[in-house]
Amino acid sequence: MNEKLIEVKNLKKYYNRGAIKALDGISVDINRGDVMVIIGPSGSGKSTFLRSLNLLEEPSDGEIIFDGVDITKKKAPNAEGKPVKLNIDEHRQKMGMVFQHFNLFPHKTIMENLTLAPIQVKRMAKAAAEEKAMKLLHRVGLADRADAYPIQLSGGQKQRIAIVRALMMEPEVMLFDEPTSALDPEMVGEVLEVMKELAHEGMTMVVVTHEMGFAREVGNRVLFMADGRLLEEGTPEELFGNPQHPRLQDFLSKVL
């Protein structure tokens, strides 16, 4: 029995008084341990959907139930059942986010970038935060770059650091928004390798990507979006091997 981590129900995001439907009624469950890969043409709503999961995008309508709490509501019942103001930052801490562009602080060293949030937000002791950061840097092959500044790193190295920064908060789910699309082709592999390792270790992941090889090899579920709608979902074997929807057939004929 799969345990649901996130339930998305009839999610909508409209702009321009409903003239533009970035998300038009998306419903999907994300289970613990899922590696859910979202594919589709540019402008299909993939990134909007991903950013809605931690309310970086405020949905126009619908529900996002994370760990049993509807985070789209301004208030949620406490242990006694009384409505209290929802602390969205508390929920965001459980969701690691990795963007297209790395968003590292240029004036801070890699170690400072990694330990800032755990020390300030989680009140972790500096020594403990630095020890944890070094373990994770070893894991991604960048232990020797702890004292470097972001400008001294390649794009692939920066993106691996961005993944480590998200892992420092011990998230329940990792959200990746086209994490390799800003990288030079030869750097893509090193970032995908780290993501594959995370997947094999059981990390719940939602990945918006154009990397079809990764979707096929690592994803256990693939979603195809177009025009703000979820048109088809299934295993990689089903979607890539036997696509049903004409839009998906057309899309795959261009990208594979």
CSV table of C-alpha atoms in Angstrom, one decimal:
chain,number,residue,atom,x,y,z
A,1,MET,CA,0.0,0.0,0.0
A,2,ASN,CA,1.6,3.3,-1.1
A,3,GLU,CA,1.5,6.0,1.4
A,4,LYS,CA,0.3,9.4,0.0
A,5,LEU,CA,2.6,12.3,0.8
A,6,ILE,CA,1.0,14.9,-1.4
A,7,GLU,CA,-2.6,14.9,-2.8
A,8,VAL,CA,-3.3,17.5,-5.5
A,9,LYS,CA,-7.0,18.0,-6.1
A,10,ASN,CA,-8.4,20.0,-9.1
A,11,LEU,CA,-5.5,22.5,-9.0
A,12,LYS,CA,-6.1,25.6,-11.0
A,13,LYS,CA,-3.9,28.7,-11.7
A,14,TYR,CA,-5.5,31.4,-13.9
A,15,TYR,CA,-4.0,34.7,-15.0
A,16,ASN,CA,-5.6,37.7,-16.6
A,17,ARG,CA,-9.0,37.0,-15.0
A,18,GLY,CA,-9.1,33.5,-16.3
A,19,ALA,CA,-8.1,34.3,-19.9
A,20,ILE,CA,-4.8,32.3,-19.4
A,21,LYS,CA,-5.2,28.9,-17.8
A,22,ALA,CA,-1.7,28.0,-16.6
A,23,LEU,CA,-3.2,25.0,-14.7
A,24,ASP,CA,-6.6,23.8,-15.6
A,25,GLY,CA,-7.8,21.2,-13.0
A,26,ILE,CA,-4.8,19.0,-12.2
A,27,SER,CA,-5.4,16.1,-9.8
A,28,VAL,CA,-2.7,13.7,-8.8
A,29,ASP,CA,-1.3,11.8,-5.8
A,30,ILE,CA,2.4,11.7,-5.0
A,31,ASN,CA,3.4,8.8,-2.8
A,32,ARG,CA,6.4,8.4,-0.5
A,33,GLY,CA,9.3,7.1,-2.5
A,34,ASP,CA,7.9,8.2,-5.9
A,35,VAL,CA,10.2,9.6,-8.5
A,36,MET,CA,7.6,11.5,-10.5
A,37,VAL,CA,8.9,13.0,-13.7
A,38,ILE,CA,6.8,15.7,-15.5
A,39,ILE,CA,7.3,16.1,-19.2
A,40,GLY,CA,5.6,18.3,-21.8
A,41,PRO,CA,6.2,21.1,-24.3
A,42,SER,CA,7.3,24.6,-23.1
A,43,GLY,CA,4.4,26.6,-21.7
A,44,SER,CA,2.4,23.5,-20.7
A,45,GLY,CA,2.3,24.5,-17.0
A,46,LYS,CA,4.9,22.0,-15.7
A,47,SER,CA,6.9,24.6,-13.7
A,48,THR,CA,3.8,26.3,-12.5
A,49,PHE,CA,2.5,23.0,-11.1
A,50,LEU,CA,5.8,22.3,-9.4
A,51,ARG,CA,6.0,25.7,-7.9
A,52,SER,CA,2.4,25.4,-6.7
A,53,LEU,CA,3.3,22.4,-4.5
A,54,ASN,CA,5.1,24.6,-2.0
A,55,LEU,CA,3.0,27.7,-2.8
A,56,LEU,CA,5.7,29.7,-4.6
A,57,GLU,CA,2.8,30.0,-7.0
A,58,GLU,CA,-0.5,30.8,-5.3
A,59,PRO,CA,-3.2,28.5,-6.9
A,60,SER,CA,-6.4,30.1,-8.0
A,61,ASP,CA,-8.4,27.1,-6.9
A,62,GLY,CA,-8.0,23.5,-5.7
A,63,GLU,CA,-6.4,21.7,-2.8
A,64,ILE,CA,-2.8,20.6,-2.0
A,65,ILE,CA,-2.8,18.2,0.9
A,66,PHE,CA,0.8,17.7,2.2
A,67,ASP,CA,1.4,15.4,5.1
A,68,GLY,CA,-2.4,15.4,5.8
A,69,VAL,CA,-2.6,19.3,5.9
A,70,ASP,CA,-4.3,21.3,3.2
A,71,ILE,CA,-1.6,24.0,2.7
A,72,THR,CA,-3.8,26.1,0.4
A,73,LYS,CA,-6.0,27.0,3.4
A,74,LYS,CA,-5.0,30.0,5.5
A,75,LYS,CA,-5.9,28.2,8.7
A,76,ALA,CA,-5.6,24.5,9.7
A,77,PRO,CA,-6.9,22.6,12.7
A,78,ASN,CA,-4.4,22.0,15.5
A,79,ALA,CA,-4.3,19.0,17.8
A,80,GLU,CA,-7.4,20.2,19.6
A,81,GLY,CA,-9.2,20.7,16.4
A,82,LYS,CA,-9.2,24.5,16.7
A,83,PRO,CA,-8.3,26.5,13.5
A,84,VAL,CA,-4.9,28.2,13.8
A,85,LYS,CA,-3.0,30.2,11.2
A,86,LEU,CA,-1.1,27.9,8.8
A,87,ASN,CA,2.7,28.3,9.0
A,88,ILE,CA,3.6,27.7,5.3
A,89,ASP,CA,7.3,28.2,6.0
A,90,GLU,CA,7.2,25.1,8.3
A,91,HIS,CA,5.8,23.0,5.4
A,92,ARG,CA,8.2,24.5,2.9
A,93,GLN,CA,11.1,23.3,5.1
A,94,LYS,CA,10.0,19.8,4.4
A,95,MET,CA,10.2,20.4,0.6
A,96,GLY,CA,13.6,20.9,-0.9
A,97,MET,CA,13.6,23.0,-4.1
A,98,VAL,CA,16.2,23.0,-6.8
A,99,PHE,CA,15.8,25.6,-9.5
A,100,GLN,CA,17.1,26.0,-13.1
A,101,HIS,CA,19.5,28.7,-11.8
A,102,PHE,CA,21.4,27.9,-8.7
A,103,ASN,CA,20.5,30.9,-6.5
A,104,LEU,CA,23.6,30.6,-4.4
A,105,PHE,CA,24.8,33.7,-2.5
A,106,PRO,CA,27.8,34.9,-4.5
A,107,HIS,CA,29.5,36.7,-1.5
A,108,LYS,CA,29.4,33.6,0.7
A,109,THR,CA,31.6,30.5,0.6
A,110,ILE,CA,30.1,27.1,-0.4
A,111,MET,CA,30.2,26.1,3.3
A,112,GLU,CA,28.4,29.3,4.3
A,113,ASN,CA,25.8,28.8,1.6
A,114,LEU,CA,25.1,25.3,2.9
A,115,THR,CA,24.9,26.0,6.6
A,116,LEU,CA,23.0,29.3,6.6
A,117,ALA,CA,19.5,27.9,6.6
A,118,PRO,CA,20.1,25.0,9.1
A,119,ILE,CA,21.7,27.4,11.6
A,120,GLN,CA,19.2,30.2,11.2
A,121,VAL,CA,16.0,28.3,10.6
A,122,LYS,CA,16.6,25.0,12.3
A,123,ARG,CA,18.8,26.4,15.1
A,124,MET,CA,21.4,23.8,14.3
A,125,ALA,CA,24.8,24.3,16.0
A,126,LYS,CA,27.4,25.7,13.6
A,127,ALA,CA,29.8,22.7,14.2
A,128,ALA,CA,27.0,20.2,13.6
A,129,ALA,CA,25.8,22.0,10.4
A,130,GLU,CA,29.4,22.1,9.0
A,131,GLU,CA,29.9,18.4,9.8
A,132,LYS,CA,26.7,17.5,8.0
A,133,ALA,CA,27.6,19.8,5.1
A,134,MET,CA,31.0,18.1,4.7
A,135,LYS,CA,29.4,14.6,4.6
A,136,LEU,CA,27.1,15.7,1.9
A,137,LEU,CA,29.9,17.5,0.0
A,138,HIS,CA,31.9,14.2,0.1
A,139,ARG,CA,28.8,12.4,-1.3
A,140,VAL,CA,28.6,14.7,-4.4
A,141,GLY,CA,32.4,14.7,-4.9
A,142,LEU,CA,32.9,18.4,-3.9
A,143,ALA,CA,34.4,18.2,-0.4
A,144,ASP,CA,37.5,20.1,-1.7
A,145,ARG,CA,35.3,23.1,-2.7
A,146,ALA,CA,33.9,23.9,0.8
A,147,ASP,CA,35.9,27.2,1.0
A,148,ALA,CA,35.4,28.2,-2.6
A,149,TYR,CA,33.0,30.9,-3.7
A,150,PRO,CA,30.2,30.2,-6.3
A,151,ILE,CA,32.1,32.1,-9.0
A,152,GLN,CA,34.9,29.6,-8.8
A,153,LEU,CA,32.6,26.7,-9.6
A,154,SER,CA,31.3,25.3,-12.9
A,155,GLY,CA,27.6,25.2,-13.6
A,156,GLY,CA,27.4,21.5,-12.9
A,157,GLN,CA,29.2,22.0,-9.6
A,158,LYS,CA,26.9,24.8,-8.6
A,159,GLN,CA,23.9,22.7,-9.3
A,160,ARG,CA,25.3,19.8,-7.2
A,161,ILE,CA,25.8,22.4,-4.4
A,162,ALA,CA,22.2,23.6,-4.8
A,163,ILE,CA,21.0,20.0,-4.3
A,164,VAL,CA,23.2,19.6,-1.2
A,165,ARG,CA,21.8,22.9,0.1
A,166,ALA,CA,18.2,21.5,-0.2
A,167,LEU,CA,19.3,18.2,1.4
A,168,MET,CA,20.7,20.1,4.4
A,169,MET,CA,17.2,20.7,5.6
A,170,GLU,CA,16.3,17.0,5.5
A,171,PRO,CA,13.3,17.4,3.3
A,172,GLU,CA,10.5,14.8,2.9
A,173,VAL,CA,10.3,15.5,-0.9
A,174,MET,CA,12.7,17.1,-3.4
A,175,LEU,CA,11.2,19.3,-6.1
A,176,PHE,CA,13.5,19.8,-9.2
A,177,ASP,CA,12.5,22.5,-11.7
A,178,GLU,CA,14.4,21.7,-14.9
A,179,PRO,CA,17.7,21.4,-13.0
A,180,THR,CA,19.9,20.7,-16.0
A,181,SER,CA,18.4,23.1,-18.6
A,182,ALA,CA,20.9,25.9,-17.8
A,183,LEU,CA,23.9,23.7,-17.9
A,184,ASP,CA,26.4,23.0,-20.7
A,185,PRO,CA,25.8,19.5,-22.2
A,186,GLU,CA,28.9,18.0,-20.6
A,187,MET,CA,27.8,19.0,-17.1
A,188,VAL,CA,24.3,17.5,-17.3
A,189,GLY,CA,25.5,14.0,-16.5
A,190,GLU,CA,27.2,14.9,-13.2
A,191,VAL,CA,23.9,16.5,-11.9
A,192,LEU,CA,21.7,13.6,-13.1
A,193,GLU,CA,24.1,11.2,-11.4
A,194,VAL,CA,23.4,12.8,-8.0
A,195,MET,CA,19.7,12.8,-8.7
A,196,LYS,CA,19.8,9.1,-9.6
A,197,GLU,CA,21.6,8.3,-6.3
A,198,LEU,CA,18.9,10.1,-4.4
A,199,ALA,CA,16.2,8.2,-6.2
A,200,HIS,CA,17.9,4.9,-5.5
A,201,GLU,CA,18.1,5.8,-1.8
A,202,GLY,CA,14.3,6.3,-1.7
A,203,MET,CA,14.0,10.0,-1.7
A,204,THR,CA,10.6,11.2,-2.9
A,205,MET,CA,11.2,13.4,-6.0
A,206,VAL,CA,9.1,15.5,-8.4
A,207,VAL,CA,11.2,16.4,-11.4
A,208,VAL,CA,10.3,18.7,-14.3
A,209,THR,CA,12.8,17.9,-17.0
A,210,HIS,CA,13.5,17.7,-20.7
A,211,GLU,CA,15.9,14.8,-20.1
A,212,MET,CA,13.9,11.9,-21.5
A,213,GLY,CA,16.6,9.3,-20.7
A,214,PHE,CA,16.4,10.3,-17.0
A,215,ALA,CA,12.6,10.0,-17.1
A,216,ARG,CA,12.8,6.6,-18.7
A,217,GLU,CA,15.5,5.2,-16.5
A,218,VAL,CA,14.9,6.7,-13.1
A,219,GLY,CA,11.2,7.7,-12.9
A,220,ASN,CA,8.6,5.3,-11.6
A,221,ARG,CA,5.8,7.5,-12.8
A,222,VAL,CA,5.7,10.0,-15.7
A,223,LEU,CA,3.2,12.7,-16.2
A,224,PHE,CA,2.6,14.4,-19.6
A,225,MET,CA,1.2,17.9,-19.4
A,226,ALA,CA,0.1,20.3,-22.2
A,227,ASP,CA,-2.0,23.5,-22.1
A,228,GLY,CA,-2.2,23.4,-18.4
A,229,ARG,CA,-3.8,20.0,-18.3
A,230,LEU,CA,-2.6,16.5,-17.3
A,231,LEU,CA,-3.2,14.5,-20.5
A,232,GLU,CA,-1.6,11.2,-19.6
A,233,GLU,CA,0.2,9.5,-16.8
A,234,GLY,CA,1.7,6.1,-16.2
A,235,THR,CA,5.0,4.2,-15.9
A,236,PRO,CA,7.9,5.1,-18.2
A,237,GLU,CA,7.2,1.9,-20.1
A,238,GLU,CA,3.6,2.8,-20.7
A,239,LEU,CA,4.2,6.5,-21.7
A,240,PHE,CA,7.3,6.0,-23.8
A,241,GLY,CA,6.5,2.5,-25.2
A,242,ASN,CA,2.7,2.9,-25.9
A,243,PRO,CA,1.6,6.6,-25.7
A,244,GLN,CA,-2.2,6.9,-26.1
A,245,HIS,CA,-2.9,10.7,-26.3
A,246,PRO,CA,-2.2,12.2,-29.8
A,247,ARG,CA,-0.5,15.2,-28.1
A,248,LEU,CA,1.9,12.9,-26.3
A,249,GLN,CA,2.6,10.9,-29.5
A,250,ASP,CA,3.4,14.2,-31.3
A,251,PHE,CA,5.6,15.4,-28.5
A,252,LEU,CA,7.6,12.2,-28.3
A,253,SER,CA,8.1,12.1,-32.1
A,254,LYS,CA,9.9,15.4,-31.7
A,255,VAL,CA,12.0,14.8,-28.7
A,256,LEU,CA,13.0,11.1,-28.9
